[in-house]
Amino acid sequence: MSEKQQDLLGLGRLEYLQALVTEFQVTESSEAKEQVLANLANFAYDPKNYDYLRQLKVLDLFLDTLTEDNDTLVEFALGGLCNLCLDKINKDYILEADGVAAVINCLSCSNEETVMSAVTALMYLTTPQSRQQITALPVVECMLRFSLSANRRLSNLATIFLEDYCSPLQVEEARNLTKHTALGIPLPKN
Amino acid sequence: MAAASEGSSGGEVGGVYQHHAQREVCASRAKYREGRRPRAVKVYTINLESRYLLIQGVPALGVMKELVEQFALYGTIEEYNPLDDYPAEEFTEVYLIKFQKIQSARVAKRKLDERSFFGSLLHVCYAPEFETVQETREKLQDRRKYIAKVTCCKDQLQVKKQNLNTCFKKTFQPDAPAFHTPEVATNTWNLPTYVPDPQQSPCYKLPLRNTASVSKECCQSTLIAPQFTRDCAEASEYCSQKTPTPQSMHRGTCNIPAHCSLQRKFACDKGLNRFMPRTTQLQERKRRRDEGTKFALIGKDINNTEIIIGPRLPEVPKIDMDDESLNTSASLIRNKLKEVTHPVQAPELPAENSQTKPTVKQRRRI
């Protein structure tokens, strides 16, 4: 009985997610798009949904949306990626699709939430294979700047990134580089 | 009619999702998105969550204690303090509450956000900006651990399954290869049922059976108490009435204590539950002592006590067996042992002869 109900619920969940994905692809309204994407990104928080989300190619949907012009869409898509990228299958999929580069690009966004999601997602996507790409010099440099941010949340995340994911040598190198260049990625706006 | 409505409702359950799903769901979703939180279309990530909750809209009535009590319902609170500098509406205060666990904060937020509190609506939100670097680090690690646990459980289910199977093979292969059919191997949920009974019960029955065969008919049904008492009585009968050769007598003494300990277990369990006034206890003890001397006298005509001086057996404590027949047989055995180890006292001899036969009858009656 309960198993049947669960099956029904499971089916319902998949159908519901399918409806969201369909609406996201079909709708012309950017507002509806945002709302639906937020919905999907929140579903990505719960590991129970991962099978469905993979089935519906929501990972691709998130990754594709990272290149949209709409800031809010990028924020939500990155939030979704940040939510589901700890799962090993999802992580492998994102790494395979070169999601790291797309996420690194988002570090220069002006939206704080996006940037924070990006920092966390990068930490969660770090594997022996992806480490080199994730702790590339420009990224470490960026993190150094973030670690000085007035936003406590951002500075905390950047500090963790520098302390736990980078070698002291890398940090030192990036520090030397920032000393000599006046250029830098602007801090995200509030 | 009832059947029809049942059928239709059953169809609806599937139907909402199957056929009308999209429209229905779309409609409800639109309503949900517009209706519930018109302002905030928000994506919650681990960055946004926190053990720190910010509570706005607390009426400035000096109700901090009540507020904290309200939140403490959802988990241990590590710290709490009013945020005097935080911009607040007039006559309201803002509080910061730090939970020990993020899960408590989640539940508290869900339950208490937009709740009426002393005539004002609370607004509860996460406040990760109050986290230290270390706290943020732990939060991220906890999320990592949680996902690893949840997803690994799924993945490792199969590994565990295999381990389980090999485990079963190790233990049970000699006994029953039939249990390792592929069907069982693939079906985890049935495995536990194989663990307890069918295989193992013979194993622990075996030693019992062995003892039974050793001590012959007198303890064949050791596990069934009422029968057992009768058997015991019989056993004692055998011991006392047979004219035993030293050998058989020796065997008897060896076996009986084993019964006694078993018997005692049963009796103790029963007897512990029962209260008996001290006077009754004393009377009972006296009665038993009397009985004991009677039985001691019966055994007296077996005169080979001096011959059997084996290893001294552990003394059986005198316990009220709760059951008259058990008491009788216990005291009988006790006295038998006493008799075997100690020579019988002389003064009791005269009375004994006249009592021998009636006591035997008494015992039978029991």
XYZ file of C-alpha atoms in Angstrom:
556
model
C 0.000 0.000 0.000
C 2.597 2.514 1.092
C 4.864 1.342 -1.674
C 2.101 1.940 -4.170
C 1.573 5.415 -2.765
C 5.257 6.096 -2.969
C 5.285 4.934 -6.526
C 2.432 7.257 -7.276
C 4.196 10.118 -5.563
C 7.392 9.283 -7.398
C 5.554 9.311 -10.654
C 3.894 12.551 -9.673
C 7.209 14.124 -8.846
C 8.678 13.170 -12.179
C 5.617 14.427 -13.997
C 5.718 17.645 -12.079
C 9.374 18.208 -12.835
C 8.723 17.371 -16.449
C 6.014 20.004 -16.502
C 8.426 22.555 -15.063
C 11.076 21.762 -17.628
C 8.539 21.957 -20.423
C 7.244 25.266 -19.233
C 10.758 26.632 -18.940
C 11.460 25.729 -22.529
C 8.128 26.825 -23.925
C 7.259 30.005 -22.093
C 7.982 33.445 -23.452
C 7.564 35.175 -20.133
C 10.897 35.779 -18.456
C 9.136 36.057 -15.132
C 7.651 32.592 -15.480
C 11.030 31.336 -16.617
C 12.665 32.683 -13.488
C 10.033 31.228 -11.249
C 10.215 27.845 -12.880
C 13.990 27.823 -12.795
C 13.938 28.777 -9.114
C 11.589 25.899 -8.559
C 13.893 23.467 -10.304
C 16.936 24.785 -8.491
C 15.197 24.280 -5.183
C 14.293 20.743 -6.167
C 17.994 20.237 -6.814
C 18.648 20.708 -3.112
C 17.129 17.366 -2.178
C 19.123 14.269 -3.214
C 15.850 12.379 -3.595
C 15.221 14.297 -6.808
C 18.581 13.683 -8.427
C 17.453 10.690 -10.436
C 14.546 12.629 -11.900
C 16.628 15.701 -12.574
C 19.199 13.660 -14.431
C 16.474 11.899 -16.339
C 15.059 15.244 -17.444
C 18.489 16.626 -18.302
C 18.045 19.452 -15.839
C 21.823 19.559 -15.376
C 22.167 20.581 -18.991
C 19.399 23.080 -18.517
C 21.290 24.685 -15.621
C 24.592 24.660 -17.484
C 23.061 26.203 -20.592
C 21.363 28.901 -18.590
C 24.703 30.057 -17.154
C 25.364 31.857 -20.420
C 22.043 33.726 -20.429
C 22.012 37.494 -20.200
C 19.387 37.560 -17.513
C 21.230 37.834 -14.188
C 18.450 36.285 -12.204
C 18.368 33.255 -14.450
C 22.116 32.837 -14.056
C 21.793 33.161 -10.304
C 19.134 30.490 -10.096
C 20.868 28.137 -12.487
C 24.092 28.395 -10.541
C 22.168 27.930 -7.313
C 20.775 24.738 -8.774
C 24.216 23.535 -9.807
C 25.596 24.400 -6.389
C 22.790 22.370 -4.848
C 23.314 19.203 -6.845
C 27.003 19.174 -7.663
C 28.064 17.264 -4.545
C 26.486 14.090 -5.783
C 29.147 12.029 -7.475
C 27.219 11.250 -10.637
C 26.175 14.870 -11.019
C 29.694 16.042 -10.330
C 31.157 13.759 -12.961
C 28.540 14.899 -15.416
C 29.234 18.580 -14.808
C 33.002 18.073 -15.055
C 32.517 16.111 -18.233
C 30.468 18.943 -19.733
C 33.192 21.425 -18.809
C 30.954 23.039 -16.260
C 33.989 24.307 -14.353
C 34.817 26.866 -17.016
C 31.226 28.059 -17.087
C 31.164 28.396 -13.314
C 34.482 30.229 -13.236
C 33.045 32.705 -15.724
C 30.321 33.485 -13.226
C 32.867 34.695 -10.668
C 32.834 38.017 -12.473
C 29.078 38.439 -12.143
C 27.819 41.479 -10.370
C 25.233 39.497 -8.462
C 26.576 38.493 -5.068
C 24.451 35.395 -4.699
C 25.681 34.147 -8.037
C 29.277 34.707 -7.040
C 28.826 32.925 -3.736
C 27.141 29.991 -5.422
C 30.016 29.890 -7.868
C 32.636 29.827 -5.116
C 30.847 27.042 -3.278
C 30.207 25.098 -6.460
C 33.889 25.315 -7.363
C 34.842 23.945 -3.956
C 32.353 21.131 -4.304
C 33.502 20.351 -7.847
C 37.119 19.989 -6.831
C 38.535 16.571 -7.569
C 42.114 15.498 -8.163
C 41.376 15.869 -11.867
C 39.612 19.214 -11.758
C 41.798 20.788 -9.088
C 44.250 22.307 -11.506
C 41.559 24.067 -13.489
C 39.710 25.230 -10.390
C 42.755 26.615 -8.622
C 44.156 28.344 -11.682
C 45.937 31.557 -10.935
C 43.180 33.958 -12.050
C 40.689 32.119 -9.831
C 42.954 32.243 -6.795
C 43.550 35.889 -7.441
C 39.846 36.451 -7.604
C 39.390 34.631 -4.334
C 42.030 36.790 -2.709
C 39.981 39.827 -3.606
C 36.791 38.231 -2.406
C 38.402 37.364 0.894
C 38.748 41.101 1.514
C 35.117 41.764 0.692
C 32.985 43.586 3.193
C 30.374 40.914 2.685
C 31.086 38.463 5.464
C 29.509 35.567 3.660
C 31.602 36.085 0.557
C 34.812 36.681 2.475
C 34.215 33.561 4.539
C 33.738 31.436 1.447
C 36.762 32.882 -0.290
C 38.875 32.357 2.818
C 37.820 28.725 2.975
C 38.612 28.334 -0.700
C 42.090 29.750 -0.216
C 42.826 27.835 2.968
C 41.374 24.462 2.106
C 41.630 24.129 -1.648
C 44.730 26.054 -2.589
C 48.308 25.437 -1.617
C 50.111 28.257 0.242
C 52.364 28.532 -2.760
C 49.448 29.180 -5.089
C 48.091 31.844 -2.765
C 51.467 33.483 -2.483
C 51.863 33.500 -6.231
C 48.457 35.082 -6.720
C 49.212 37.653 -4.019
C 52.384 38.686 -5.788
C 50.506 38.968 -9.027
C 47.834 41.270 -7.584
C 50.523 43.506 -6.163
C 51.843 44.222 -9.599
C 48.647 44.630 -11.548
C 46.140 47.341 -11.169
C 43.607 45.322 -13.076
C 41.213 43.054 -11.356
C 37.766 41.677 -11.510
C 35.450 44.200 -9.912
C 33.813 43.197 -6.688
C 30.186 42.238 -7.012
C 27.678 44.901 -6.245
C 25.394 44.631 -3.323
C -22.895 4.528 -6.712
C -20.330 4.066 -4.047
C -18.370 1.790 -6.275
C -18.537 4.277 -9.090
C -17.307 7.125 -6.930
C -14.544 4.930 -5.619
C -13.550 4.090 -9.130
C -13.551 7.653 -10.250
C -11.554 8.787 -7.253
C -9.075 6.041 -7.946
C -8.885 7.215 -11.498
C -8.377 10.753 -10.364
C -5.360 9.889 -8.297
C -3.671 8.583 -11.363
C -5.495 10.967 -13.606
C -4.334 14.204 -12.062
C -0.819 13.246 -12.880
C -1.467 11.322 -16.047
C -3.900 13.295 -18.122
C -4.868 16.498 -16.412
C -1.484 16.784 -14.830
C -0.041 19.512 -16.876
C -2.976 21.839 -16.703
C -3.735 21.098 -13.115
C -0.157 21.311 -12.006
C 0.499 24.389 -14.061
C -2.491 26.128 -12.594
C -1.549 25.246 -9.038
C 2.031 26.192 -9.688
C 1.116 29.551 -11.002
C -1.091 30.136 -7.995
C 1.658 28.993 -5.702
C 4.225 31.235 -7.280
C 2.066 34.298 -7.339
C 0.136 33.718 -4.185
C 2.355 32.538 -1.453
C 5.455 34.608 -1.731
C 4.827 37.329 -4.227
C 8.135 39.058 -3.700
C 10.695 36.423 -3.243
C 11.412 33.930 -5.950
C 14.368 32.497 -4.213
C 16.777 29.646 -4.600
C 18.014 28.214 -1.372
C 21.538 26.950 -1.411
C 23.732 25.894 1.455
C 25.220 29.383 1.313
C 21.918 30.868 2.263
C 21.129 28.499 5.070
C 22.564 28.905 8.497
C 22.344 27.928 12.128
C 21.765 31.614 12.758
C 18.229 32.870 12.512
C 17.261 36.485 12.434
C 13.862 37.177 13.928
C 12.249 40.419 13.014
C 8.972 41.848 14.137
C 9.165 40.803 17.761
C 6.942 43.191 19.719
C 8.963 45.291 22.161
C 7.146 43.954 25.190
C 10.039 42.300 26.967
C 9.100 38.907 25.615
C 12.584 37.612 24.904
C 12.114 34.697 27.284
C 8.905 33.634 25.571
C 10.486 34.044 22.161
C 13.462 31.887 23.037
C 11.178 29.293 24.588
C 9.175 29.206 21.395
C 12.282 28.608 19.293
C 13.809 26.156 21.730
C 10.971 23.811 20.843
C 12.820 23.011 17.633
C 16.276 22.295 18.967
C 19.041 23.332 21.273
C 19.792 27.032 21.151
C 23.437 27.878 21.567
C 23.171 31.643 21.768
C 20.570 34.329 21.550
C 20.650 38.066 21.795
C 18.683 41.124 20.770
C 20.174 43.117 17.931
C 19.671 46.632 19.140
C 21.383 48.258 16.198
C 19.487 46.372 13.570
C 16.963 48.587 11.825
C 13.538 47.610 13.043
C 10.008 48.803 12.768
C 8.721 50.931 15.562
C 7.847 49.046 18.750
C 9.446 45.894 17.478
C 12.752 44.251 18.194
C 15.101 42.052 16.234
C 16.685 38.984 17.735
C 19.431 36.653 16.670
C 19.200 33.016 17.632
C 21.956 30.522 17.000
C 20.945 26.900 16.974
C 23.283 24.042 17.647
C 22.211 22.269 14.468
C 21.278 23.634 11.110
C 18.364 21.223 10.930
C 16.805 22.810 14.008
C 17.124 26.191 12.370
C 15.448 24.884 9.243
C 12.497 23.511 11.119
C 12.181 26.535 13.364
C 12.215 28.844 10.381
C 9.597 26.828 8.592
C 7.353 26.631 11.612
C 7.688 30.118 12.998
C 8.089 32.338 9.965
C 5.014 34.503 9.558
C 3.578 33.248 12.801
C 1.691 35.524 15.079
C 3.597 36.225 18.242
C 2.089 38.515 20.894
C -0.030 40.184 18.265
C 2.700 40.685 15.723
C 3.829 38.624 12.747
C 7.324 37.230 13.090
C 9.625 37.312 10.151
C 12.247 34.628 10.425
C 15.171 34.319 8.048
C 18.602 32.745 7.950
C 21.493 34.964 8.927
C 24.651 33.353 7.503
C 26.441 36.686 7.689
C 26.924 36.064 11.399
C 28.899 32.888 10.795
C 32.597 32.742 11.441
C 34.867 31.241 8.809
C 35.014 28.043 10.804
C 31.251 27.837 11.118
C 30.833 28.331 7.389
C 33.449 25.674 6.787
C 31.647 23.211 9.015
C 28.356 24.004 7.359
C 29.783 23.235 3.927
C 31.407 20.071 5.192
C 28.189 18.920 6.812
C 26.400 19.331 3.529
C 29.145 17.354 1.826
C 28.868 14.589 4.402
C 25.117 14.528 4.144
C 25.128 14.146 0.372
C 27.864 11.547 0.584
C 25.849 9.609 3.123
C 22.593 9.779 1.230
C 24.005 8.993 -2.188
C 26.504 6.449 -0.940
C 23.724 4.570 0.791
C 22.120 4.136 -2.580
C 25.334 3.100 -4.267
C 26.551 0.892 -1.480
C 23.275 -0.888 -1.214
C 24.421 -3.230 -3.921
C 27.867 -3.632 -2.458
C 26.352 -4.398 0.907
C 24.013 -6.810 -0.728
C 26.952 -8.664 -2.135
C 28.786 -8.604 1.149
C 25.734 -9.941 2.873
C 25.504 -12.751 0.437
C 29.094 -13.756 0.833
C 28.570 -13.585 4.553
C 25.660 -15.923 4.283
C 27.632 -18.248 2.143
C 30.360 -18.393 4.709
C 28.045 -19.243 7.521
C 25.522 -21.422 5.875
C 27.076 -23.053 2.916
C 27.678 -26.407 4.528
C 24.116 -26.534 5.798
C 21.947 -25.313 2.992
C 23.239 -24.413 -0.426
C 19.623 -23.990 -1.428
C 19.574 -20.578 0.170
C 21.998 -19.130 -2.309
C 19.812 -19.174 -5.330
C 20.194 -16.089 -7.507
C 16.703 -14.910 -6.547
C 17.765 -14.496 -2.976
C 20.997 -12.865 -3.943
C 19.234 -10.179 -5.881
C 16.545 -9.526 -3.361
C 17.978 -7.721 -0.361
C 14.769 -7.310 1.505
C 14.203 -10.971 1.881
C 17.599 -11.698 3.266
C 17.017 -10.844 6.896
C 14.297 -13.427 7.141
C 16.839 -16.106 6.546
C 18.993 -15.043 9.396
C 17.311 -16.252 12.507
C 15.310 -19.435 12.482
C 15.526 -22.248 10.079
C 19.237 -22.666 10.131
C 20.197 -21.891 13.606
C 17.544 -23.502 15.665
C 18.847 -26.989 14.992
C 22.200 -25.781 16.145
C 21.122 -24.807 19.574
C 18.751 -27.666 19.875
C 21.517 -30.072 19.344
C 23.296 -29.710 22.661
C 19.999 -30.001 24.466
C 19.262 -33.180 22.694
C 22.629 -34.467 23.656
C 22.047 -33.861 27.298
C 18.672 -35.405 26.969
C 20.138 -38.543 25.608
C 22.688 -38.621 28.352
C 20.259 -38.208 31.148
C 17.752 -40.441 29.397
C 14.045 -40.178 29.751
C 13.992 -37.988 32.802
C 14.754 -34.746 30.995
C 13.409 -35.167 27.557
C 11.248 -32.116 27.677
C 13.508 -29.749 29.464
C 12.055 -26.671 27.911
C 8.482 -27.186 28.963
C 8.234 -26.351 32.579
C 5.176 -28.283 33.786
C 6.245 -31.449 32.118
C 9.668 -30.917 33.347
C 8.653 -30.821 36.963
C 6.958 -34.133 36.570
C 9.986 -35.530 34.905
C 12.099 -34.215 37.652
C 9.941 -35.835 40.228
C 10.285 -39.022 38.313
C 13.975 -38.544 38.088
C 14.234 -38.169 41.776
C 12.078 -41.205 42.116
C 14.439 -43.152 40.020
C 17.296 -41.954 42.026
C 15.745 -42.909 45.269
C 13.924 -46.069 44.344
C 16.230 -47.817 41.994
C 18.821 -49.781 43.713
C 21.626 -48.092 42.056
C 25.039 -49.361 41.339
C 27.682 -46.857 42.234
C 28.113 -46.015 38.596
C 24.536 -45.227 37.779
C 24.169 -43.314 40.980
C 27.126 -41.240 40.053
C 25.606 -40.491 36.731
C 22.400 -39.499 38.397
C 24.063 -36.992 40.614
C 25.841 -35.509 37.700
C 22.737 -35.012 35.678
C 20.359 -33.774 38.249
C 22.121 -30.506 39.036
C 21.980 -29.658 35.401
C 18.247 -29.974 35.596
C 18.194 -28.014 38.733
C 19.873 -25.046 37.232
C 17.497 -25.145 34.315
C 14.576 -25.578 36.582
C 15.748 -22.760 38.747
C 15.795 -20.420 35.807
C 12.180 -21.102 35.070
C 11.143 -20.921 38.649
C 13.049 -17.768 39.410
C 11.462 -15.957 36.568
C 8.099 -16.874 37.862
C 8.838 -16.406 41.512
C 10.333 -12.983 41.232
C 7.016 -11.508 40.311
C 5.276 -12.736 43.362
C 5.219 -11.105 46.732
C 4.973 -13.315 49.762
C 4.564 -12.036 53.321
C 7.386 -12.893 55.620
C 5.276 -15.002 57.930
C 4.148 -17.087 55.007
C 7.692 -17.356 53.894
C 8.761 -18.614 57.268
C 5.935 -21.122 57.352
C 6.784 -22.215 53.887
C 10.393 -22.624 54.790
C 9.464 -24.684 57.841
C 7.160 -26.839 55.792
C 9.860 -27.384 53.277
C 12.366 -28.221 55.940
C 9.975 -30.784 57.386
C 9.317 -32.218 54.012
C 12.990 -32.261 53.323
C 13.731 -34.303 56.387
C 11.000 -36.673 55.372
C 12.507 -37.174 51.989
C 15.937 -37.356 53.433
C 14.701 -40.289 55.417
C 13.438 -42.058 52.350
C 16.754 -41.957 50.716
C 18.316 -43.325 53.795
C 17.713 -46.921 53.023
C 20.131 -46.614 50.139
C 23.243 -47.323 51.972
C 25.906 -46.696 49.430
C 26.306 -43.034 50.370
C 29.758 -43.631 51.687
C 30.880 -45.179 48.460
C 30.051 -42.187 46.307
C 32.101 -39.298 47.361
C 32.627 -37.617 44.069
C 33.637 -34.065 43.375
C 31.604 -31.797 45.548
C 28.804 -30.241 43.608
C 28.025 -26.561 43.755
C 25.459 -25.933 46.411
C 22.026 -25.220 45.061
C 20.654 -22.100 46.716
C 17.321 -22.527 48.400
C 14.846 -20.576 46.438
C 11.122 -20.523 46.584
C 10.163 -22.152 43.318
C 6.736 -20.642 43.287
C 5.200 -23.971 42.493
C 4.588 -26.628 45.072
C 5.692 -29.510 42.953
C 8.809 -27.663 41.919
C 9.565 -26.909 45.538
C 9.098 -30.480 46.421
C 11.355 -31.826 43.775
C 13.932 -29.150 44.408
C 14.096 -29.871 48.081
C 14.155 -33.530 47.278
C 17.164 -33.109 45.102
C 18.808 -30.823 47.585
C 18.383 -33.323 50.297
C 19.591 -36.041 48.076
C 22.753 -34.136 47.516
C 23.061 -33.425 51.183
C 22.578 -37.047 51.885
C 25.211 -38.027 49.397
C 27.810 -35.750 50.846
C 26.961 -35.956 54.561
C 26.266 -39.031 56.592
C 22.705 -39.073 57.927
C 22.218 -38.078 61.537
C 21.471 -40.826 63.969
C 18.552 -39.394 66.051
C 16.203 -39.242 63.105
C 16.501 -42.903 62.460
C 13.670 -44.245 64.663
C 10.865 -42.259 63.093
C 11.976 -42.998 59.642
C 10.838 -46.543 59.178
C 7.222 -45.868 59.904
C 7.138 -42.883 57.566
C 8.818 -44.361 54.561
C 5.784 -45.649 52.763
C 3.345 -42.774 53.294
C 5.924 -40.255 52.105
C 6.411 -42.127 48.919
C 2.667 -41.992 48.407
C 2.623 -38.295 49.150
C 5.193 -37.663 46.563
C 3.238 -39.543 44.006
C 0.200 -37.509 44.729
C 2.141 -34.422 43.863
